[in-house]
mmCIF file of C-alpha atoms in Angstrom:
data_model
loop_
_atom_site.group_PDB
_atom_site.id
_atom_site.type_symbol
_atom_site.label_atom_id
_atom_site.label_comp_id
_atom_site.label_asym_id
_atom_site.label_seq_id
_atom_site.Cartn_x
_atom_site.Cartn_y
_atom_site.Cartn_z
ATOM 1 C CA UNK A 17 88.284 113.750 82.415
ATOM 2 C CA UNK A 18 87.614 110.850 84.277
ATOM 3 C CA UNK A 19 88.065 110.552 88.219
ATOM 4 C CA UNK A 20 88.253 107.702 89.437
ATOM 5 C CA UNK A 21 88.915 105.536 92.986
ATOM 6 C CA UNK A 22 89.958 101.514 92.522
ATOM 7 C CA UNK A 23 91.295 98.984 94.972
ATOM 8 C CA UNK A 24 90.685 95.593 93.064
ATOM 9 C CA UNK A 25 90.189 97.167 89.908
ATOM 10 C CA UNK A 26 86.805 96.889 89.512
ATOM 11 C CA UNK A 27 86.041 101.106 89.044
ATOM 12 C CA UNK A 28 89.258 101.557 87.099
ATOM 13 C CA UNK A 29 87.702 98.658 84.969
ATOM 14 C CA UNK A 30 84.830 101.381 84.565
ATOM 15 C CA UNK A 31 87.102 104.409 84.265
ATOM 16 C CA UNK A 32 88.872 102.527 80.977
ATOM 17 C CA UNK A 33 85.905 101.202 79.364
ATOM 18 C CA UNK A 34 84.426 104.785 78.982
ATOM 19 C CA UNK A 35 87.445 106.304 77.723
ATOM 20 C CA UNK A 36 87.629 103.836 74.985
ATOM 21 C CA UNK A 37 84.418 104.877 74.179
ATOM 22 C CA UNK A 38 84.656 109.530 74.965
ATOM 23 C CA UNK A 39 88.302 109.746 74.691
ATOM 24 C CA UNK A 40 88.621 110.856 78.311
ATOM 25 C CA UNK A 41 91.629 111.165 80.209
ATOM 26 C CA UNK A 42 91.737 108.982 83.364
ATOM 27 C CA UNK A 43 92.780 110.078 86.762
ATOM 28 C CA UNK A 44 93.486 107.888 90.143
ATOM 29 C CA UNK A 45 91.948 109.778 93.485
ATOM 30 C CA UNK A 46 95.066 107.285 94.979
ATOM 31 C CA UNK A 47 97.662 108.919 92.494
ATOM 32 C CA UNK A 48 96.236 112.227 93.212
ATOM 33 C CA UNK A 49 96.461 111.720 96.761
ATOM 34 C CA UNK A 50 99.796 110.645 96.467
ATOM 35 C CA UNK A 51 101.030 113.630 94.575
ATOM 36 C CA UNK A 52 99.204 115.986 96.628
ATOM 37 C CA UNK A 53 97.102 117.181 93.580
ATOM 38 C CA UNK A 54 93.972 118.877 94.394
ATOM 39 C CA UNK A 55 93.845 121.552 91.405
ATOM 40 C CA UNK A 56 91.905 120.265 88.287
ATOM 41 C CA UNK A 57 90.876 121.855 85.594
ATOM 42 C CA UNK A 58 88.508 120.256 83.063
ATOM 43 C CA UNK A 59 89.097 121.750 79.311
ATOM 44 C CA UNK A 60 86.736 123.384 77.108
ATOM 45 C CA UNK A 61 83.983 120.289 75.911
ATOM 46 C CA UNK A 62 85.409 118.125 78.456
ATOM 47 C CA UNK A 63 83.200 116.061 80.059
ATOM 48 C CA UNK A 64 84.096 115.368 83.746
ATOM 49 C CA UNK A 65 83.111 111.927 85.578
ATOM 50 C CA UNK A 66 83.204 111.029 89.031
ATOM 51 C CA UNK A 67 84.002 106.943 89.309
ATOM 52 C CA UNK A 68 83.817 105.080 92.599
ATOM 53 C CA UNK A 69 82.603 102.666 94.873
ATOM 54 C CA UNK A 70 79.537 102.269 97.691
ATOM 55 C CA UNK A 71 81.012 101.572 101.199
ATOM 56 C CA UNK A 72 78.837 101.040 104.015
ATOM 57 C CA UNK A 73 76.476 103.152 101.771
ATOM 58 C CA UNK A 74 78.659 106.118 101.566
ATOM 59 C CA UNK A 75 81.791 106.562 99.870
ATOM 60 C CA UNK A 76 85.414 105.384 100.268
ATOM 61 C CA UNK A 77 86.955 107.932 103.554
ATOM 62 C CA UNK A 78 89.882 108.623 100.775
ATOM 63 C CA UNK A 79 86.888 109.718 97.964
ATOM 64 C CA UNK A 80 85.641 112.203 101.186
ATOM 65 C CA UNK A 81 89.011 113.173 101.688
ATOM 66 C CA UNK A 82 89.759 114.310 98.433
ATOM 67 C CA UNK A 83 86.391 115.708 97.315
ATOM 68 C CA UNK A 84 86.944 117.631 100.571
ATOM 69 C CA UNK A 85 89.977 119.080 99.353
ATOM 70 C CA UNK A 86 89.966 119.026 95.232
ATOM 71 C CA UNK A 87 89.422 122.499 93.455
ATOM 72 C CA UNK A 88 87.710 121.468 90.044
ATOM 73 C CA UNK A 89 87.777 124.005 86.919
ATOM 74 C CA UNK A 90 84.628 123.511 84.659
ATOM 75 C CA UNK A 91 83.196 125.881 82.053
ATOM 76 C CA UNK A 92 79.563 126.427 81.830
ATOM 77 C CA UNK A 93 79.020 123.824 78.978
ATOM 78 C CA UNK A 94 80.731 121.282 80.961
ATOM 79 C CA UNK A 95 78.737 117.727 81.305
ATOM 80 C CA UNK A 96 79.290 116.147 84.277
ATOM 81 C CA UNK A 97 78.269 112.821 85.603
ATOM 82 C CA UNK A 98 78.889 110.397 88.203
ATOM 83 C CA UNK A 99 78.817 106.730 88.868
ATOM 84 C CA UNK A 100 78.698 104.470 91.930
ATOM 85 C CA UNK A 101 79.369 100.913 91.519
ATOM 86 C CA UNK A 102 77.607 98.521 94.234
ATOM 87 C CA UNK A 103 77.299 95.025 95.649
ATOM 88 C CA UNK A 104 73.653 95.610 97.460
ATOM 89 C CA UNK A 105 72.981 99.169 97.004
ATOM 90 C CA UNK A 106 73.956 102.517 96.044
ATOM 91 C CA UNK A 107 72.219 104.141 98.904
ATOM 92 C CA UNK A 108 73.446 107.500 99.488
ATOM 93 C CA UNK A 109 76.759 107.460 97.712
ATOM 94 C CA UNK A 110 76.031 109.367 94.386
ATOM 95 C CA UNK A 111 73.941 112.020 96.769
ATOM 96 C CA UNK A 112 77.661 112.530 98.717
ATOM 97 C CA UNK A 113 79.187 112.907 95.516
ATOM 98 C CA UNK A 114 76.074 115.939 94.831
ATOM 99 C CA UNK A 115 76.890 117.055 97.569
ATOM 100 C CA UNK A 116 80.112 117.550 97.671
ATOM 101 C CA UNK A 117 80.473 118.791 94.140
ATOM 102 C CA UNK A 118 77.407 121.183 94.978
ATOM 103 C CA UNK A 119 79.997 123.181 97.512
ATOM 104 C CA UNK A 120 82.118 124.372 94.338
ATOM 105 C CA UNK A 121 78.853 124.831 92.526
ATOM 106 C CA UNK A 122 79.327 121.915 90.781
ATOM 107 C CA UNK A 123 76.123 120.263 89.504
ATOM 108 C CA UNK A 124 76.124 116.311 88.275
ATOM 109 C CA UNK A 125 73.858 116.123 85.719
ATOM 110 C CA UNK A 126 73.569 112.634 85.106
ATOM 111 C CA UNK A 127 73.772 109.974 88.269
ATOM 112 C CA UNK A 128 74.045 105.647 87.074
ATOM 113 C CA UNK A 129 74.766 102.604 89.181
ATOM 114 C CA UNK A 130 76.701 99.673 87.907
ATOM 115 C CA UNK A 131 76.095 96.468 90.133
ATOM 116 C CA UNK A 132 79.561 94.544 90.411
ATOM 117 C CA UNK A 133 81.120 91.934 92.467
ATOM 118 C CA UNK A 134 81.408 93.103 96.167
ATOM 119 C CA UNK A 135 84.528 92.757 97.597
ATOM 120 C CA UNK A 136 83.233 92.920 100.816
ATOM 121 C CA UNK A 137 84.942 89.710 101.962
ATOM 122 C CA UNK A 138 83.734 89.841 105.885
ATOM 123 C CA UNK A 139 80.148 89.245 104.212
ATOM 124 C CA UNK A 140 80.610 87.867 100.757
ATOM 125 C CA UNK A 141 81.768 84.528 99.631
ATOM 126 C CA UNK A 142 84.049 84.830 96.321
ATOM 127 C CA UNK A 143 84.872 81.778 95.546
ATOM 128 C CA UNK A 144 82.365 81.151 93.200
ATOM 129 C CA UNK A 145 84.342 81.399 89.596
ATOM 130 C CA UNK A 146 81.024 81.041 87.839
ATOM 131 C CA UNK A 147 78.834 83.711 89.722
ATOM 132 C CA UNK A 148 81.904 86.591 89.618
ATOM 133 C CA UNK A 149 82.050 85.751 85.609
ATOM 134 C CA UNK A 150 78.160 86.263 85.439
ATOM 135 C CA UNK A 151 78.469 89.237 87.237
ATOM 136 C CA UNK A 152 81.077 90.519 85.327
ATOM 137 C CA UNK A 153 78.951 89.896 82.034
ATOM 138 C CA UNK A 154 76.348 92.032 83.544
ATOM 139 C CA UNK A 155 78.891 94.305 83.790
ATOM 140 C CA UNK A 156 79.148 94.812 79.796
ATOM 141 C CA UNK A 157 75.417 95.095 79.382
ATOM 142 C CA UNK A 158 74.910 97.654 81.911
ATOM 143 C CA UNK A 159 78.006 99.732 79.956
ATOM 144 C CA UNK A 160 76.089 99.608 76.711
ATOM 145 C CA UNK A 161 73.110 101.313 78.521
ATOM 146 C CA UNK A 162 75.168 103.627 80.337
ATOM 147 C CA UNK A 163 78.157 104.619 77.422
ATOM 148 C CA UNK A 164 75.760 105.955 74.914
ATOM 149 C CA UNK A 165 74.533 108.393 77.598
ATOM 150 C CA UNK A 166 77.438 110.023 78.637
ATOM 151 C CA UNK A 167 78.654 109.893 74.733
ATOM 152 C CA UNK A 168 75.566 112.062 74.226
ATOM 153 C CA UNK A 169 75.604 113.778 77.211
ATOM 154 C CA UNK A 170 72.351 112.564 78.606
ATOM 155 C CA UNK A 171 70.898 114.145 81.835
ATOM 156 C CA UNK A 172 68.747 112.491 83.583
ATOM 157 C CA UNK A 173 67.324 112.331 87.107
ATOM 158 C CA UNK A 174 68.788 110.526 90.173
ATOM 159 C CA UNK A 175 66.064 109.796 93.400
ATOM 160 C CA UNK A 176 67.971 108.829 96.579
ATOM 161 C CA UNK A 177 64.626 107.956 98.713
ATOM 162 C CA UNK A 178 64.602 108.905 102.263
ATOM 163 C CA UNK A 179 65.207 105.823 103.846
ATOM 164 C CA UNK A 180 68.632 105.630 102.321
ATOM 165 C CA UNK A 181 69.321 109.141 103.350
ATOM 166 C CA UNK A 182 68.609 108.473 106.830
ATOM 167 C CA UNK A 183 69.818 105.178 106.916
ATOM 168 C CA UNK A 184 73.411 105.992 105.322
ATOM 169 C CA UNK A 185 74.153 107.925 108.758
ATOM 170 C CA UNK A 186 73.781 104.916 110.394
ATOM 171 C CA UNK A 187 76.288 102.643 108.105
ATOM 172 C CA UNK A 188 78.778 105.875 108.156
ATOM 173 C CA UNK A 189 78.707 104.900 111.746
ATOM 174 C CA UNK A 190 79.352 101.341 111.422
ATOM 175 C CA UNK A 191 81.879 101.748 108.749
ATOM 176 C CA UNK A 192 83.724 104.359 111.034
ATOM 177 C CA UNK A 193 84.060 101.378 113.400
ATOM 178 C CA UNK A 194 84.719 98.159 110.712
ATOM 179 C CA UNK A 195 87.968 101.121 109.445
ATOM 180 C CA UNK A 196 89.950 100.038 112.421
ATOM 181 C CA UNK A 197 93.021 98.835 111.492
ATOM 182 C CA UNK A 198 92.787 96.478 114.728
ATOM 183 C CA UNK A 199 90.594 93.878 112.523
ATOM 184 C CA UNK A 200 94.035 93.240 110.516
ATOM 185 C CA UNK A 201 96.284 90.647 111.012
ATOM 186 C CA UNK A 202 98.926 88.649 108.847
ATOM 187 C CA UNK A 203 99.023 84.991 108.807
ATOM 188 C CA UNK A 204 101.975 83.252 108.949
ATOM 189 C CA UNK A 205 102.607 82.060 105.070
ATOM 190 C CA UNK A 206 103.623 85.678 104.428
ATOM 191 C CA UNK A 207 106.565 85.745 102.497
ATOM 192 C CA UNK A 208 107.573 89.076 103.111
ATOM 193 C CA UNK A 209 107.241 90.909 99.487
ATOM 194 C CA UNK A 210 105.965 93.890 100.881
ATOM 195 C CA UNK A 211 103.250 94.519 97.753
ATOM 196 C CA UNK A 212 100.610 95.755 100.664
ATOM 197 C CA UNK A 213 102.882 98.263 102.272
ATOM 198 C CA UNK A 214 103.680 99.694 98.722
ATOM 199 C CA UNK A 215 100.573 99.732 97.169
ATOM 200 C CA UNK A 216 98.106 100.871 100.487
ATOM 201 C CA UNK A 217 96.247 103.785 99.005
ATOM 202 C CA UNK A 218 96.519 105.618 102.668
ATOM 203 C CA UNK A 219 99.926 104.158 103.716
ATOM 204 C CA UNK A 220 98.684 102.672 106.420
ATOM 205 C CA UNK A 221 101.219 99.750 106.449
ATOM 206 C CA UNK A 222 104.709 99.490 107.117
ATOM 207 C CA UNK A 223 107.217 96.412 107.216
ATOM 208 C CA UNK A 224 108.506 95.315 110.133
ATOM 209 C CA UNK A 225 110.531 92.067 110.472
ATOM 210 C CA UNK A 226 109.586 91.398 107.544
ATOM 211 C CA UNK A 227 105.955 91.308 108.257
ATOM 212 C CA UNK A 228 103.162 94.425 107.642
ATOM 213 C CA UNK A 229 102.261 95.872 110.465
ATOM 214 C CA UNK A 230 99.581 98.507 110.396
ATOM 215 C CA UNK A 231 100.238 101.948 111.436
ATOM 216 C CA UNK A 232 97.108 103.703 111.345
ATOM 217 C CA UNK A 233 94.646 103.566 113.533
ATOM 218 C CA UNK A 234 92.133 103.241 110.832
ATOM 219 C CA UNK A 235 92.587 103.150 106.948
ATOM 220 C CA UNK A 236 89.810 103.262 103.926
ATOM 221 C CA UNK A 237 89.083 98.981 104.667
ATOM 222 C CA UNK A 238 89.447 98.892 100.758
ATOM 223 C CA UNK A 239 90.840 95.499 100.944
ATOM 224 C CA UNK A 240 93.906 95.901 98.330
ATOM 225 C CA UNK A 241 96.231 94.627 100.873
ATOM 226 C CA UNK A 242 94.089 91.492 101.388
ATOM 227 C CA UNK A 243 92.897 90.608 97.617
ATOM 228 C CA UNK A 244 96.012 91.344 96.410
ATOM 229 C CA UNK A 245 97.879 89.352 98.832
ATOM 230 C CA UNK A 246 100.411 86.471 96.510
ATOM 231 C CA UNK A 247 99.944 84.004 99.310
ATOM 232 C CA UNK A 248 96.344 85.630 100.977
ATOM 233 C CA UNK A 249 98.213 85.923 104.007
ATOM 234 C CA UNK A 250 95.985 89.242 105.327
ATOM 235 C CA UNK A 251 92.896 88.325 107.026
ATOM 236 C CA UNK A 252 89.933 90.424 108.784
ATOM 237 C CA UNK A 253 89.866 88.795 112.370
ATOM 238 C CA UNK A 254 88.529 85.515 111.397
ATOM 239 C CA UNK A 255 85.912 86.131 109.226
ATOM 240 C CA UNK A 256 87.648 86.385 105.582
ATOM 241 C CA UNK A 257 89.896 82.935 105.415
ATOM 242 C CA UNK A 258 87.455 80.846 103.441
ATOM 243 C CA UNK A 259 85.971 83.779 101.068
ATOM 244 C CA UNK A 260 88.605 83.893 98.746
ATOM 245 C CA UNK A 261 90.035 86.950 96.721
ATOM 246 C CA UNK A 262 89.146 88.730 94.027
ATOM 247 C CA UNK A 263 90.812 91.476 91.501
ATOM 248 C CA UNK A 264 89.251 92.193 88.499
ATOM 249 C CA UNK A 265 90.166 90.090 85.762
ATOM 250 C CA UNK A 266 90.732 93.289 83.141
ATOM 251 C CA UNK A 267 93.041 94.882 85.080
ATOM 252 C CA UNK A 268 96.419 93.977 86.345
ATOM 253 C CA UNK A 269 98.542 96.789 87.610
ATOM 254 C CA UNK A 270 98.729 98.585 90.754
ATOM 255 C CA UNK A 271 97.692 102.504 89.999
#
């Protein structure tokens, strides 16, 4: 079983490509979240996988949430392994994941990083065709290191070095801030389609007018509302306009 968390597709990208390869089921944190499904049991020689993104060298608030909550079924044979896909770094996000995990006496043998586009639009310029298909070719080899692994069930040892230990508590604290739905605002091409209030992992958005208006006073700042945007009429104060979108190119549907 894989368990995954996706806003552009770039981590259900992941999710697929490994299932092709173990025959893994795949499973949406947003769908479970949705559903209200926090019992999981992993079957006998199942492998289970944990799937998501670095934020502000954490994880997602919505992975929190539902590692928080979820009640995972393993046997004792069960190999179980976790990824964290990054922009910069990894920092501390596959130590959460430990950690969290470690509470139902879970233990992740096997840790890997997969460097990907960052979506991170406030920072990062995306408009760049020809460095997001590079980076998504880097994406293949680093698969073929990592597939063979988990096919074979491959521990190995994960070192998350002080600094980023320390320094993660810090960027929790920043990303608590950057969360506020207050930095959202919808320009005026909107045409009024409503894909961002239907598709917000945390339902923070709702249509008024005709126009999203956000509800919440802070959501996960995943940035599906904005990337996936027909007419990239959601904008982060003033600092995303000229950065472009991205989704990734393998994937296509809304979970």
């Amino acid at each position: 079983m894989i368990i995954y968390f996706s806003a552009t597709g770039n981590n259900k990208y992941l999710a697929q490509k490994i299932a092709e390869k173990t025959g893994e089921n795949i499973l949406s944190i947003i769908e479970c979240t949705k559903e209200n499904n926090y019992e999981i049991s992993i079957a006998e020689n199942e492998s289970l996988g944990i799937i998501v993104p670095t934020y502000f060298w954490g994880l997602p608030s919505i992975v929190e949430e539902f590692l928080s909550k979820v009640k995972i079924s393993i046997s004792d044979n069960t190999y179980v392994y976790a990824i964290a896909s990054y922009g910069t770094t990894t920092a501390n996000a596959l130590g959460y994941i430990k950690n969290y995990l470690k509470k139902q006496d879970i233990t992740v043998d096997a840790a890997f990083e997969v460097k990907m586009t960052d979506t991170w639009t406030v920072m990062f310029d995306l408009t760049d065709e020809n460095k997001i298909a590079q980076e998504q070719a880097n994406v293949e080899t680093q698969l073929e290191n990592i597939i063979p692994k988990i096919q074979n069930k491959q521990p190995n040892s994960h070192k998350i070095s002080i600094y980023h230990k320390i320094g993660s508590r810090f960027a929790r604290r920043m990303y608590d801030n950057q969360r506020k739905c207050k930095h959202l605002h919808v320009l005026d091409n909107c045409v009024s389609c409503s894909l961002c209030a239907q598709n917000c992992p945390v339902s923070a958005i709702t249509m008024i007018d005709g126009k999203p208006v956000w509800t919440l006073e802070k959501c996960v700042m995943c940035f599906r509302c904005l990337h996936r945007c027909p007419t990239f009429s959601i904008q982060y104060d003033d600092k995303t306009e000229h950065h472009g979108q991205y989704t990734n190119p393998h994937i296509d549907l809304f979970d």
